[in-house]
Tab-separated table of C-alpha atoms and ligand atoms in Angstrom:
chain	number	residue	atom	x	y	z
A	1	MET	CA	27.228	-201.126	213.011
A	2	ALA	CA	25.153	-198.637	210.809
A	3	GLU	CA	25.961	-195.499	213.002
A	4	THR	CA	29.677	-196.034	212.920
A	5	LEU	CA	29.792	-195.914	209.358
A	6	LYS	CA	32.680	-194.225	207.979
A	7	ARG	CA	31.901	-191.287	211.029
A	8	ILE	CA	35.877	-191.827	211.262
A	9	CYS	CA	38.984	-191.909	209.945
A	10	LEU	CA	42.164	-193.146	211.484
A	11	VAL	CA	45.689	-192.620	211.273
A	12	ILE	CA	48.067	-195.596	211.218
A	13	PRO	CA	51.787	-194.758	211.590
A	14	CYS	CA	53.854	-197.319	210.169
A	15	TYR	CA	57.794	-197.679	210.820
A	16	ASN	CA	58.728	-201.209	209.741
A	17	GLU	CA	55.962	-202.821	210.002
A	18	GLU	CA	55.799	-205.258	207.044
A	19	HIS	CA	55.508	-208.435	209.721
A	20	ARG	CA	53.192	-206.719	212.278
A	21	LEU	CA	50.171	-205.350	209.774
A	22	ASP	CA	47.359	-207.990	209.866
A	23	ILE	CA	46.075	-206.394	206.601
A	24	ASP	CA	42.776	-208.935	206.661
A	25	GLU	CA	41.775	-207.244	209.840
A	26	TYR	CA	41.945	-203.657	208.447
A	27	ARG	CA	40.102	-204.973	205.084
A	28	LYS	CA	37.480	-206.327	207.484
A	29	PHE	CA	36.934	-203.079	209.080
A	30	SER	CA	36.970	-200.845	206.126
A	31	GLY	CA	33.812	-200.550	205.868
A	32	ARG	CA	32.738	-198.828	208.804
A	33	MET	CA	35.825	-196.449	209.399
A	34	ASP	CA	38.227	-195.004	207.237
A	35	PHE	CA	42.292	-195.686	207.200
A	36	LEU	CA	45.018	-193.557	206.279
A	37	PHE	CA	48.163	-195.628	206.674
A	38	VAL	CA	51.451	-193.454	207.232
A	39	ASN	CA	54.296	-195.082	205.893
A	40	ASP	CA	57.343	-193.434	208.340
A	41	GLY	CA	60.664	-193.987	205.824
A	42	SER	CA	60.421	-197.531	206.843
A	43	SER	CA	63.657	-199.151	205.525
A	44	ASP	CA	61.710	-202.838	205.066
A	45	GLY	CA	59.213	-203.484	202.677
A	46	THR	CA	56.208	-201.632	204.362
A	47	LEU	CA	55.475	-199.569	201.672
A	48	LYS	CA	55.096	-202.068	198.899
A	49	LEU	CA	53.250	-204.111	201.607
A	50	LEU	CA	50.425	-201.436	201.754
A	51	GLU	CA	50.606	-200.116	197.960
A	52	ARG	CA	50.043	-203.754	197.010
A	53	GLU	CA	47.313	-204.707	199.836
A	54	VAL	CA	45.596	-201.732	201.356
A	55	SER	CA	45.276	-199.267	198.430
A	56	GLY	CA	42.256	-201.058	197.321
A	57	PHE	CA	40.216	-199.797	200.767
A	58	ALA	CA	42.452	-197.222	202.412
A	59	SER	CA	44.418	-194.665	201.649
A	60	VAL	CA	48.381	-194.123	201.701
A	61	LEU	CA	50.640	-191.632	202.822
A	62	SER	CA	54.356	-192.285	202.667
A	63	LEU	CA	57.460	-190.200	204.149
A	64	GLU	CA	60.617	-190.487	202.453
A	65	LYS	CA	62.627	-189.915	205.917
A	66	ASN	CA	61.941	-191.789	209.218
A	67	SER	CA	60.768	-188.782	211.337
A	68	GLY	CA	59.539	-190.367	214.315
A	69	LYS	CA	55.541	-191.385	215.540
A	70	ALA	CA	54.533	-188.203	216.828
A	71	GLU	CA	55.544	-186.416	213.147
A	72	ALA	CA	54.235	-189.312	211.423
A	73	VAL	CA	50.599	-189.185	213.297
A	74	ARG	CA	50.910	-185.151	212.600
A	75	ARG	CA	51.436	-185.430	209.108
A	76	GLY	CA	48.770	-188.122	208.838
A	77	MET	CA	46.304	-185.676	210.505
A	78	MET	CA	47.181	-182.668	208.159
A	79	HIS	CA	47.249	-184.598	205.065
A	80	MET	CA	43.417	-186.226	206.096
A	81	ARG	CA	41.810	-183.175	205.354
A	82	THR	CA	42.956	-183.874	201.349
A	83	LEU	CA	40.834	-186.708	201.597
A	84	PRO	CA	37.649	-187.087	199.675
A	85	SER	CA	35.982	-188.470	202.448
A	86	TYR	CA	36.983	-186.110	204.953
A	87	ASP	CA	34.075	-183.799	205.261
A	88	GLY	CA	31.644	-186.281	206.102
A	89	ILE	CA	33.618	-187.743	208.875
A	90	GLU	CA	33.201	-186.832	212.635
A	91	TRP	CA	36.163	-187.878	214.253
A	92	ALA	CA	39.855	-188.582	213.511
A	93	GLY	CA	42.466	-190.429	215.238
A	94	PHE	CA	45.364	-192.454	215.595
A	95	TRP	CA	45.344	-196.069	216.199
A	96	ASP	CA	49.359	-198.114	216.736
A	97	ALA	CA	49.512	-200.344	213.623
A	98	ASP	CA	50.404	-203.485	215.744
A	99	LEU	CA	46.407	-203.492	216.938
A	100	ALA	CA	47.329	-203.879	220.667
A	101	THR	CA	43.873	-202.095	220.760
A	102	PRO	CA	41.802	-204.093	218.276
A	103	LEU	CA	39.552	-202.325	215.970
A	104	ASP	CA	36.055	-203.475	217.368
A	105	GLU	CA	37.206	-200.846	219.880
A	106	VAL	CA	36.799	-198.241	217.589
A	107	GLU	CA	33.003	-198.325	217.934
A	108	ASN	CA	32.914	-198.688	221.880
A	109	ILE	CA	35.244	-195.581	221.704
A	110	LEU	CA	33.045	-193.646	219.646
A	111	LYS	CA	29.789	-194.887	221.712
A	112	PHE	CA	31.467	-193.874	224.679
A	113	GLY	CA	31.819	-190.369	222.958
A	114	ASP	CA	28.380	-190.237	221.953
A	115	LEU	CA	27.030	-191.671	224.862
A	116	ILE	CA	28.570	-190.670	228.230
A	117	CYS	CA	30.487	-187.770	227.094
A	118	PRO	CA	28.673	-185.960	224.079
A	119	ASP	CA	30.655	-183.001	224.953
A	120	ALA	CA	34.302	-184.471	224.498
A	121	ASP	CA	36.776	-182.845	221.870
A	122	ALA	CA	38.802	-185.937	222.337
A	123	VAL	CA	38.586	-189.515	223.496
A	124	PHE	CA	41.800	-191.329	224.329
A	125	GLY	CA	41.874	-194.843	225.100
A	126	SER	CA	43.061	-195.863	228.683
A	127	ARG	CA	44.576	-199.352	230.202
A	128	ILE	CA	42.660	-199.693	233.069
A	129	TYR	CA	43.254	-202.675	234.544
A	130	ARG	CA	39.878	-204.131	236.190
A	131	LEU	CA	37.657	-207.151	236.190
A	132	GLY	CA	36.069	-207.565	232.582
A	133	SER	CA	38.735	-206.291	230.547
A	134	GLU	CA	41.710	-207.915	229.282
A	135	ILE	CA	45.055	-205.952	229.470
A	136	LYS	CA	48.046	-207.487	228.981
A	137	ARG	CA	50.973	-205.479	229.501
A	138	SER	CA	54.602	-206.293	230.811
A	139	PRO	CA	55.092	-205.453	234.520
A	140	VAL	CA	57.752	-203.181	233.177
A	141	ARG	CA	55.805	-201.187	231.016
A	142	ARG	CA	53.102	-200.773	233.697
A	143	LEU	CA	55.584	-199.484	236.079
A	144	LEU	CA	57.243	-197.107	233.962
A	145	SER	CA	53.651	-195.946	232.660
A	146	ARG	CA	52.498	-195.175	236.386
A	147	PHE	CA	56.025	-193.367	237.306
A	148	PHE	CA	55.736	-190.811	234.314
A	149	CYS	CA	51.778	-190.307	234.728
A	150	PHE	CA	52.980	-189.529	238.605
A	151	ILE	CA	55.533	-186.585	236.883
A	152	PHE	CA	52.917	-185.464	234.168
A	153	LYS	CA	50.852	-185.147	237.514
A	154	THR	CA	53.162	-183.329	239.214
A	155	LEU	CA	54.802	-181.084	236.744
A	156	TYR	CA	52.041	-180.315	234.594
A	157	ARG	CA	48.806	-180.983	236.568
A	158	ILE	CA	47.185	-183.476	233.953
A	159	GLU	CA	44.987	-185.885	235.680
A	160	THR	CA	45.506	-188.881	233.017
A	161	TYR	CA	45.366	-192.530	234.226
A	162	ASP	CA	47.170	-193.432	231.055
A	163	SER	CA	48.640	-190.790	228.778
A	164	GLN	CA	50.523	-193.239	226.251
A	165	CYS	CA	47.698	-195.785	224.690
A	166	GLY	CA	47.909	-195.707	221.059
A	167	ALA	CA	44.480	-195.268	220.574
A	168	LYS	CA	42.891	-191.958	220.509
A	169	ILE	CA	40.096	-190.245	218.614
A	170	PHE	CA	39.445	-186.299	218.103
A	171	ARG	CA	36.776	-184.278	217.136
A	172	LYS	CA	37.372	-182.707	213.706
A	173	LYS	CA	37.378	-178.998	214.961
A	174	THR	CA	40.178	-179.869	217.459
A	175	ILE	CA	42.527	-181.258	214.881
A	176	ASP	CA	43.889	-177.860	214.147
A	177	ASP	CA	45.152	-176.961	218.068
A	178	ALA	CA	46.244	-180.819	218.155
A	179	PHE	CA	48.441	-181.216	215.275
A	180	SER	CA	49.093	-177.926	213.172
A	181	GLU	CA	52.590	-177.543	214.870
A	182	PRO	CA	55.510	-180.048	214.893
A	183	PHE	CA	55.572	-181.588	218.028
A	184	ILE	CA	59.111	-180.711	220.175
A	185	SER	CA	58.787	-184.024	222.246
A	186	LYS	CA	59.717	-187.122	220.403
A	187	TRP	CA	58.065	-189.739	222.681
A	188	ILE	CA	55.614	-188.209	225.004
A	189	PHE	CA	53.591	-186.326	222.085
A	190	ASP	CA	50.567	-187.403	223.534
A	191	VAL	CA	51.136	-185.628	226.319
A	192	GLU	CA	52.027	-182.710	224.631
A	193	ILE	CA	48.542	-182.980	222.901
A	194	ILE	CA	47.442	-182.732	226.223
A	195	LEU	CA	48.911	-179.425	226.834
A	196	ARG	CA	48.052	-178.228	223.616
A	197	LEU	CA	44.213	-178.547	224.424
A	198	LYS	CA	44.218	-177.512	227.697
A	199	ASN	CA	40.697	-175.415	226.933
A	200	SER	CA	38.977	-178.725	225.221
A	201	ARG	CA	37.427	-181.211	227.146
A	202	LEU	CA	39.504	-184.776	227.163
A	203	VAL	CA	38.071	-187.855	228.386
A	204	GLU	CA	39.535	-191.221	228.588
A	205	TYR	CA	37.700	-194.518	227.643
A	206	PRO	CA	38.909	-197.686	229.519
A	207	VAL	CA	39.411	-200.051	226.652
A	208	LYS	CA	38.005	-203.335	227.339
A	209	LYS	CA	41.175	-204.845	225.636
A	210	TRP	CA	44.809	-204.266	225.098
A	211	VAL	CA	47.637	-206.950	224.159
A	212	ASP	CA	51.237	-206.264	224.212
A	213	VAL	CA	52.231	-207.092	220.183
A	214	LYS	CA	55.823	-208.293	220.322
A	215	GLY	CA	58.257	-206.136	218.110
A	216	SER	CA	57.768	-202.842	220.232
A	217	LYS	CA	60.265	-200.521	219.138
A	218	VAL	CA	59.324	-198.079	221.893
A	219	VAL	CA	60.570	-199.428	225.573
A	220	LYS	CA	64.500	-199.599	225.330
A	221	PHE	CA	66.885	-197.777	227.864
A	222	GLY	CA	68.193	-195.155	225.141
A	223	ASN	CA	64.323	-193.583	224.578
A	224	ILE	CA	63.994	-193.440	228.538
A	225	ILE	CA	66.850	-190.931	228.377
A	226	THR	CA	64.994	-189.463	225.650
A	227	ILE	CA	62.004	-189.204	227.099
A	228	SER	CA	63.365	-187.612	230.219
A	229	ARG	CA	64.721	-185.051	228.069
A	230	ASP	CA	61.271	-184.436	226.782
A	231	VAL	CA	59.596	-184.104	230.185
A	232	PHE	CA	61.859	-181.048	230.566
A	233	LYS	CA	61.343	-179.549	227.482
A	234	LEU	CA	57.316	-179.716	227.689
A	235	TRP	CA	57.498	-178.576	231.321
A	236	LYS	CA	59.866	-175.427	229.690
A	237	LYS	CA	57.785	-175.068	226.891
A	238	TYR	CA	54.340	-175.209	228.807
A	239	GLY	CA	55.004	-175.381	232.132
B	1	GDP	N1	58.880	-196.924	217.275
B	1	GDP	C1	58.775	-196.123	216.476
B	1	GDP	N2	57.443	-196.432	215.757
B	1	GDP	C2	57.166	-195.858	214.964
B	1	GDP	C3	57.925	-194.795	214.229
B	1	GDP	N3	57.085	-194.344	213.466
B	1	GDP	C4	55.795	-194.725	213.471
B	1	GDP	N4	55.791	-195.742	214.438
B	1	GDP	C5	54.596	-196.202	214.522
B	1	GDP	O1	54.107	-195.895	216.073
B	1	GDP	C6	53.453	-197.223	216.633
B	1	GDP	C7	53.924	-197.497	218.045
B	1	GDP	O2	55.135	-198.563	217.825
B	1	GDP	P1	55.115	-199.751	218.900
B	1	GDP	O3	56.700	-200.129	218.492
B	1	GDP	O4	54.075	-200.649	219.039
B	1	GDP	O5	55.426	-198.836	220.392
B	1	GDP	P2	54.819	-199.282	222.001
B	1	GDP	O6	53.831	-200.616	221.369
B	1	GDP	O7	54.213	-198.045	222.534
B	1	GDP	O8	55.951	-199.625	222.627
B	1	GDP	C8	53.435	-198.251	215.604
B	1	GDP	O9	52.559	-198.111	214.525
B	1	GDP	C9	54.447	-197.608	215.081
B	1	GDP	O10	54.798	-198.198	213.323
B	1	GDP	C10	59.175	-194.453	214.309
B	1	GDP	O11	59.969	-193.913	213.716
B	1	GDP	N5	59.288	-195.745	215.482
B	2	MG	MG1	52.748	-202.081	219.820
């Protein structure tokens, strides 16, 4: 355990997460990693919950207006640099608030970075179905993910198996390149990050567990149209 002690700070973007945030789970892991919760202009009791429950063991940044996950993560990554613990950490990342990827995977992803790919600039969680893993995703999400990865490969020559997993970590030196400029895409900013980091060494870590948590706000028909527009915008800018 000691080797992962506060080597990493995770941004947790939170939009209307009052009923999904498992505060006790975060508290349990807070001795081993830092958390920066970003309230993304929630209209429910998320901010009150964060102020009441996490300020004793984690940091909170609150955005007045809802700006979407991409901007919430970006602002969090930028704000992290002002935290007193920032100098001591080696890695920074973002992790979905619903803990679809459990927090014990943080240690595994760090080990993967250290042992298997010590020269990696970023390690991205990837939901690969295989013996010994527990990946529970709806068939619709699986299908969409395969379809969009095919598009990304064709249009941008990105060889990722799973671009959208909400568990990603970055070495500190890559943060500026990945996050200093606002993203032009709303839902596929993960792909935009890959396009921005084309000169860095990026690797995928096959998560052992990923469980679809009820209450997703992303997979909706309207968003699929926005995603398609994003694909075109990215192609125009980075293609
Ligand atoms: N949907 C949505 N999620 C946001 C927004 N801002 C931050 N998030 C966070 O993005 C993460 C992923 O959201 P979720 O609904 O679980 O997406 P999914 O599981 O990928 O379908 C969660 O931590 C959300 O709280 C936003 O404006 N909309
Ligand atoms: Mg989710």
